[in-house]
Coordinates of C-alpha atoms and ligand atoms in Angstrom, one line a residue:
X1 CA 10.2 -79.1 207.9
X2 CA 13.5 -76.3 208.1
X3 CA 17.2 -77.0 210.1
X4 CA 18.9 -74.3 210.3
X5 CA 23.3 -74.9 211.3
X6 CA 23.0 -74.0 215.2
X7 CA 27.0 -72.4 215.2
X8 CA 28.0 -72.8 219.3
X9 CA 30.4 -70.3 220.4
X10 CA 32.1 -72.1 223.4
X11 CA 33.4 -69.5 226.2
X12 CA 34.6 -71.8 228.6
X13 CA 38.6 -69.8 228.8
X14 CA 36.3 -66.6 228.8
X15 CA 33.4 -66.4 230.2
X16 CA 34.1 -69.6 232.1
X17 CA 37.2 -68.1 233.3
X18 CA 35.9 -65.2 234.8
X19 CA 34.2 -67.5 237.4
X20 CA 35.0 -66.2 241.2
X21 CA 38.3 -68.6 241.8
X22 CA 39.0 -70.1 238.7
X23 CA 42.0 -69.0 236.9
X24 CA 43.5 -71.7 234.5
X25 CA 47.2 -71.7 232.4
X26 CA 48.3 -72.1 229.6
X27 CA 48.8 -75.6 229.5
X28 CA 44.9 -76.5 230.8
X29 CA 43.5 -73.9 228.3
X30 CA 45.0 -75.6 225.4
X31 CA 43.7 -78.7 226.6
X32 CA 41.3 -78.2 226.5
X33 CA 40.7 -76.0 224.1
X34 CA 42.3 -79.4 221.4
X35 CA 38.8 -81.2 223.8
X36 CA 36.8 -78.6 222.7
X37 CA 38.2 -78.8 218.4
X38 CA 37.4 -82.7 218.7
X39 CA 33.5 -81.7 220.4
X40 CA 33.5 -80.0 216.8
X41 CA 32.5 -76.7 218.5
X42 CA 32.7 -74.4 216.2
X43 CA 33.8 -70.4 218.1
X44 CA 36.2 -71.8 220.5
X45 CA 36.8 -68.2 222.6
X46 CA 39.4 -67.9 224.7
X47 CA 40.7 -65.3 226.2
X48 CA 40.0 -61.2 226.7
X49 CA 44.3 -60.2 226.0
X50 CA 44.3 -57.7 227.2
X51 CA 43.3 -58.6 229.5
X52 CA 46.9 -60.3 231.3
X53 CA 50.2 -60.8 229.1
X54 CA 49.9 -64.4 230.5
X55 CA 46.5 -64.9 228.7
X56 CA 47.8 -63.0 226.0
X57 CA 50.2 -65.6 225.7
X58 CA 47.4 -68.6 226.4
X59 CA 45.7 -67.6 223.8
X60 CA 48.7 -67.5 220.9
X61 CA 49.1 -70.8 222.1
X62 CA 45.2 -71.4 221.9
X63 CA 45.6 -69.9 218.1
X64 CA 48.9 -71.8 217.5
X65 CA 46.9 -75.1 217.9
X66 CA 43.6 -75.8 217.5
X67 CA 43.0 -75.9 213.4
X68 CA 39.3 -76.8 213.1
X69 CA 37.5 -74.3 215.3
X70 CA 37.8 -70.2 214.5
X71 CA 39.3 -68.8 217.7
X72 CA 38.3 -65.2 219.3
X73 CA 38.7 -63.6 222.0
X74 CA 37.4 -61.0 223.0
X75 CA 38.2 -57.0 223.3
X76 CA 36.9 -53.8 224.5
X77 CA 36.0 -50.9 221.7
X78 CA 38.8 -49.8 222.5
X79 CA 42.4 -49.6 219.4
X80 CA 44.7 -50.8 222.4
X81 CA 42.7 -54.3 223.3
X82 CA 41.6 -55.1 218.9
X83 CA 46.0 -54.8 218.4
X84 CA 46.4 -57.6 221.1
X85 CA 43.3 -59.3 220.7
X86 CA 44.0 -59.3 216.6
X87 CA 48.3 -59.9 217.5
X88 CA 47.4 -63.3 219.4
X89 CA 44.4 -64.5 216.9
X90 CA 47.2 -63.1 214.4
X91 CA 48.1 -67.3 213.9
X92 CA 44.8 -69.5 213.8
X93 CA 43.5 -70.4 210.6
X94 CA 40.7 -69.1 211.1
X95 CA 40.5 -66.1 214.7
X96 CA 37.4 -63.5 215.3
X97 CA 38.3 -60.8 216.6
X98 CA 35.0 -60.6 220.2
X99 CA 34.4 -56.8 220.9
X100 CA 32.3 -55.8 223.7
X101 CA 30.9 -52.3 224.1
X102 CA 27.1 -51.7 226.5
X103 CA 24.4 -50.5 225.3
X104 CA 22.0 -49.5 228.0
X105 CA 21.5 -47.5 229.6
X106 CA 22.8 -48.0 232.9
X107 CA 25.4 -49.1 231.5
X108 CA 26.4 -45.2 229.8
X109 CA 25.9 -44.0 232.1
X110 CA 26.6 -44.9 234.9
X111 CA 30.2 -46.9 233.6
X112 CA 31.0 -45.5 230.4
X113 CA 29.7 -42.2 230.7
X114 CA 28.6 -41.3 227.4
X115 CA 25.9 -40.9 225.6
X116 CA 24.0 -42.5 223.8
X117 CA 25.9 -41.3 220.3
X118 CA 29.1 -41.5 221.4
X119 CA 29.0 -45.3 222.1
X120 CA 27.0 -45.8 218.8
X121 CA 30.2 -43.6 216.9
X122 CA 32.5 -45.7 219.8
X123 CA 31.3 -48.8 218.3
X124 CA 31.1 -48.2 214.3
X125 CA 35.6 -47.1 215.0
X126 CA 36.2 -50.0 216.7
X127 CA 34.6 -52.3 214.1
X128 CA 36.3 -50.8 211.5
X129 CA 39.8 -51.1 213.2
X130 CA 38.7 -54.4 213.7
X131 CA 38.0 -55.5 210.2
X132 CA 41.6 -53.9 209.7
X133 CA 42.8 -57.0 210.8
X134 CA 40.4 -59.2 210.2
X135 CA 36.9 -60.1 208.2
X136 CA 35.7 -61.7 211.1
X137 CA 34.1 -59.7 213.6
X138 CA 32.0 -60.7 216.7
X139 CA 29.8 -57.1 218.7
X140 CA 28.5 -58.2 222.0
X141 CA 25.9 -55.1 222.8
X142 CA 27.0 -55.8 226.7
X143 CA 23.3 -55.8 228.6
X144 CA 21.3 -56.0 225.4
X145 CA 18.4 -57.1 227.5
X146 CA 18.3 -53.7 229.6
X147 CA 19.3 -51.6 226.2
X148 CA 16.2 -49.9 225.2
X149 CA 15.2 -51.7 221.3
X150 CA 15.5 -48.2 219.6
X151 CA 18.9 -47.4 220.5
X152 CA 19.7 -51.2 220.5
X153 CA 18.2 -52.0 216.3
X154 CA 20.4 -47.4 215.0
X155 CA 23.8 -49.4 217.3
X156 CA 22.9 -52.8 215.3
X157 CA 22.3 -51.9 211.9
X158 CA 25.3 -49.1 212.3
X159 CA 28.3 -51.8 213.2
X160 CA 27.0 -54.9 210.8
X161 CA 27.7 -51.7 208.2
X162 CA 30.6 -50.9 209.6
X163 CA 31.6 -54.7 208.7
X164 CA 29.6 -57.1 211.9
X165 CA 29.5 -60.4 211.1
X166 CA 28.0 -61.8 214.3
X167 CA 26.1 -60.0 216.9
X168 CA 26.5 -61.0 220.0
X169 CA 23.0 -59.9 222.5
X170 CA 24.1 -61.3 226.1
X171 CA 22.0 -60.9 228.4
X172 CA 24.8 -60.1 230.9
X173 CA 23.1 -59.9 234.0
X174 CA 20.4 -62.9 233.2
X175 CA 17.7 -60.3 233.7
X176 CA 15.0 -61.3 231.0
X177 CA 12.7 -63.8 230.7
X178 CA 13.1 -66.7 228.3
X179 CA 9.8 -65.2 225.7
X180 CA 10.9 -61.5 225.8
X181 CA 14.5 -62.8 225.5
X182 CA 13.4 -64.0 223.0
X183 CA 10.9 -61.7 221.7
X184 CA 13.9 -58.2 221.9
X185 CA 16.8 -61.4 219.2
X186 CA 12.8 -61.5 216.9
X187 CA 12.0 -57.9 216.8
X188 CA 16.1 -56.5 216.1
X189 CA 16.5 -59.6 213.2
X190 CA 12.9 -57.8 211.7
X191 CA 13.7 -54.7 212.0
X192 CA 17.1 -53.8 211.2
X193 CA 17.3 -52.8 207.7
X194 CA 20.4 -55.5 207.3
X195 CA 20.1 -57.5 210.0
X196 CA 20.4 -60.1 206.8
X197 CA 24.1 -59.3 206.3
X198 CA 25.0 -61.1 209.7
X199 CA 24.3 -63.6 212.6
X200 CA 23.0 -63.1 216.0
X201 CA 24.3 -64.2 219.5
X202 CA 22.1 -65.6 221.9
X203 CA 24.7 -65.2 225.2
X204 CA 22.0 -67.9 227.5
X205 CA 19.9 -68.1 224.6
X206 CA 20.2 -70.5 221.5
X207 CA 19.3 -68.4 218.0
X208 CA 21.8 -68.7 215.0
X209 CA 24.4 -68.8 217.3
X210 CA 24.7 -69.9 220.9
X211 CA 26.9 -68.9 223.8
X212 CA 27.7 -71.3 226.0
X213 CA 29.8 -73.4 228.6
X214 CA 30.9 -76.6 229.6
X215 CA 29.3 -77.2 233.1
X216 CA 27.5 -74.1 232.9
X217 CA 30.1 -72.6 234.8
X218 CA 31.7 -68.8 233.7
X219 CA 30.6 -65.4 235.3
X220 CA 28.5 -64.2 239.3
X221 CA 25.9 -67.5 238.6
X222 CA 27.4 -69.3 234.9
X223 CA 26.8 -69.1 231.5
X224 CA 23.9 -71.7 230.0
X225 CA 25.4 -75.0 229.4
X226 CA 27.2 -76.2 226.7
X227 CA 25.8 -80.1 226.9
X228 CA 22.3 -78.5 228.5
X229 CA 22.0 -76.7 224.5
X230 CA 23.2 -78.9 223.0
X231 CA 21.7 -82.0 223.5
X232 CA 18.1 -80.5 223.7
X233 CA 18.9 -79.2 220.0
X234 CA 20.2 -82.9 219.8
X235 CA 17.0 -85.0 221.2
X236 CA 14.1 -82.5 220.4
X237 CA 15.0 -81.8 216.9
X238 CA 11.5 -83.2 216.0
X239 CA 10.7 -79.3 218.3
X240 CA 13.7 -76.9 218.0
X241 CA 14.1 -77.8 213.8
X242 CA 18.2 -76.8 214.4
X243 CA 20.7 -78.4 214.8
X244 CA 24.4 -78.6 215.1
X245 CA 27.7 -80.0 213.7
X246 CA 28.8 -81.5 217.3
X247 CA 30.3 -84.6 218.1
X248 CA 28.3 -84.5 221.6
X249 CA 30.6 -88.3 222.8
X250 CA 33.2 -86.2 223.7
X251 CA 30.7 -84.1 226.4
X252 CA 31.8 -86.1 229.2
X253 CA 35.0 -85.9 228.8
X254 CA 35.3 -82.6 227.9
X255 CA 33.2 -81.9 231.1
X256 CA 36.0 -83.9 233.0
X257 CA 38.4 -82.2 232.1
X258 CA 37.0 -78.3 232.4
X259 CA 35.7 -79.7 236.3
X260 CA 39.8 -81.8 236.1
X261 CA 41.4 -77.9 235.4
X262 CA 39.6 -75.3 237.4
X263 CA 38.9 -77.3 240.5
X264 CA 35.0 -76.5 240.0
X265 CA 33.4 -80.1 241.5
X266 CA 30.4 -81.2 238.6
X267 CA 27.3 -81.7 240.4
X268 CA 26.6 -85.7 241.1
X269 CA 22.5 -83.7 239.2
X270 CA 23.7 -82.1 236.6
X271 CA 22.0 -82.8 233.6
X272 CA 24.3 -84.4 230.9
X273 CA 27.0 -84.6 231.8
X274 CA 25.9 -85.4 236.4
X275 CA 27.3 -88.6 237.8
X276 CA 23.7 -89.6 238.3
X277 CA 22.5 -88.2 235.5
X278 CA 21.7 -92.3 233.8
X279 CA 21.7 -93.8 237.5
X280 CA 18.1 -94.8 239.2
X281 CA 17.5 -95.8 242.3
X282 CA 14.1 -96.3 242.9
X283 CA 11.9 -99.1 241.7
X284 CA 10.0 -98.3 239.6
X285 CA 12.2 -96.5 237.4
X286 CA 14.3 -99.6 237.9
X287 CA 11.7 -101.6 236.8
X288 CA 11.5 -99.6 233.5
X289 CA 15.1 -99.7 233.1
X290 CA 15.5 -102.8 233.4
X291 CA 12.2 -104.0 230.8
X292 CA 13.4 -100.8 227.9
X293 CA 16.2 -97.6 228.8
X294 CA 13.6 -96.4 226.5
X295 CA 11.4 -96.3 229.9
X296 CA 13.4 -93.3 231.5
X297 CA 15.8 -92.4 229.1
X298 CA 16.0 -89.7 225.9
X299 CA 19.2 -90.8 225.8
X300 CA 21.7 -93.8 225.5
X301 CA 24.3 -93.0 227.4
X302 CA 27.0 -93.5 224.8
X303 CA 25.4 -90.9 223.0
X304 CA 27.9 -87.8 225.3
X305 CA 30.4 -90.0 226.2
X306 CA 29.5 -92.2 229.7
X307 CA 29.4 -95.3 230.6
X308 CA 26.3 -97.2 230.9
X309 CA 23.5 -96.0 233.3
X310 CA 23.3 -97.7 236.5
X311 CA 21.4 -99.0 238.8
X312 CA 22.3 -97.8 242.6
X313 CA 20.6 -100.2 244.8
X314 CA 18.8 -97.9 248.1
X315 CA 16.1 -98.2 249.8
X316 CA 13.8 -96.9 247.0
X317 CA 15.2 -100.1 245.2
X318 CA 12.1 -102.8 244.4
X319 CA 12.9 -106.2 243.9
X320 CA 13.5 -106.7 239.9
X321 CA 16.9 -103.5 240.8
X322 CA 18.2 -106.1 243.7
X323 CA 17.8 -109.2 241.4
X324 CA 19.6 -107.9 238.6
X325 CA 22.3 -105.9 240.0
X326 CA 22.8 -109.4 242.8
X327 CA 23.0 -111.8 239.3
X328 CA 25.3 -108.5 238.0
X329 CA 27.7 -110.3 241.5
X330 CA 27.2 -113.5 240.5
X331 CA 24.1 -114.3 242.8
X332 CA 21.4 -116.5 241.7
X333 CA 17.9 -117.1 244.0
X334 CA 16.8 -120.5 243.7
X335 CA 13.4 -119.8 244.5
X336 CA 11.5 -116.3 244.6
X337 CA 11.6 -117.0 248.6
X338 CA 15.0 -116.9 248.9
X339 CA 15.3 -113.7 247.0
X340 CA 12.3 -112.3 249.1
X341 CA 14.6 -113.6 252.4
X342 CA 17.3 -112.1 250.9
X343 CA 16.0 -109.0 249.1
X344 CA 14.1 -107.9 253.0
X345 CA 18.1 -107.6 254.6
X346 CA 18.5 -105.9 252.2
X347 CA 15.8 -104.1 252.8
X348 CA 16.4 -103.3 255.8
X349 CA 20.9 -102.9 256.0
X350 CA 19.4 -99.6 253.7
X351 CA 17.8 -98.8 256.9
X352 CA 21.8 -98.8 258.6
X353 CA 23.6 -97.3 256.0
X354 CA 23.9 -94.9 252.8
X355 CA 26.4 -96.5 250.3
X356 CA 25.8 -100.3 249.8
X357 CA 28.5 -101.8 248.3
X358 CA 29.1 -104.9 246.0
X359 CA 30.4 -106.3 249.9
X360 CA 27.2 -105.6 252.0
X361 CA 25.0 -107.1 249.2
X362 CA 26.5 -110.3 248.7
X363 CA 26.5 -110.3 252.5
X364 CA 22.4 -109.7 252.1
X365 CA 22.3 -113.3 250.2
X366 CA 24.6 -114.7 252.7
X367 CA 21.8 -117.1 254.9
X368 CA 19.8 -118.5 251.7
X369 CA 22.4 -118.9 248.8
X370 CA 26.2 -118.8 248.1
X371 CA 27.9 -116.1 246.9
X372 CA 27.7 -118.3 243.6
X373 CA 30.1 -116.5 241.9
X374 CA 29.5 -116.9 237.2
Ligands
KIV1 O1 27.8 -61.6 229.3 C1 28.2 -60.2 228.6 O2 27.5 -59.2 228.0 C2 29.2 -60.7 228.4 C3 30.7 -59.9 227.0 C4 31.4 -59.5 228.4 C5 30.0 -60.8 226.0 O3 30.7 -62.4 228.8
ZN2 ZN1 28.9 -63.3 229.6

């Protein structure tokens, strides 16, 4: 069984920050970058150096601070951007320049207003310019999923020949169906003669490198979420046959930090990092969980840095969950009948109140049993 190593590029600080309504200052970026480094993210995309003076300074600060991850900045395919990007990541132990240039007919015609040949030439020129500063150059063919495959193959071959080390093929507008996107990348790797000289990167999906953000934040509807990809790879390694080098116990702390600094609340039902990801309310689930957590959890909360699973008592809960929770509160019932009586009162209360706190629960035991604090 081959186990290819997946490189993880986290773009929380660049694409994530492009979410409408998010603005991170230099300190926020440094703090989040430190957390990403602890998480052992391979590449941290810290921002877009030419977009503002403050982002330039923030990237510089991240580059100075981070030792174990590569620090990267996005750059348009123009010399001025590339010069600023190179300057911003210069202090990094390992720095990357990430060039982006559109390759789809609709982008080339209306946004760039350039013929495909001119775009190809511009891309190659930009790569050669960037190579004066760094050996680590990523090139994103923006809107790759809507690009013509023949042109895409030509430009990818040309930029690799000019010195690109990572080729990213973003599904910029969330248009591609997953199998279609997979075959686009597979076809390019097979067709482009020098494809073995570069890492192919998926912006949304996982190939030899994945680009993603903490909590899935990002432009428009967001990006692929780092925690979901990393845990899918870890949990289903039997199926995916790849792995990452990430310290997954920092996933929940990273999620909390990004949520706090961006002001973007994580939905309770968000996989891996949501408040309810390891909470069980239904009687059937609680009964199973009490017998063995593997019945209803495919990963242990500790592996992602979360707290132990919770049995939330509500109207869907059963006797086993109720009894277990009451025992945790120090209440032991003298008989099965006493438990049944208290359980009936509990169910009645659930119809009257949405959230039951410990006081409410203790009250359900009152008639039959004085709470006995263990
Ligand atoms: O989605 C995209 O195309 C991007 C590029 C700017 C790299 O984020
Ligand atoms: Zn993007």
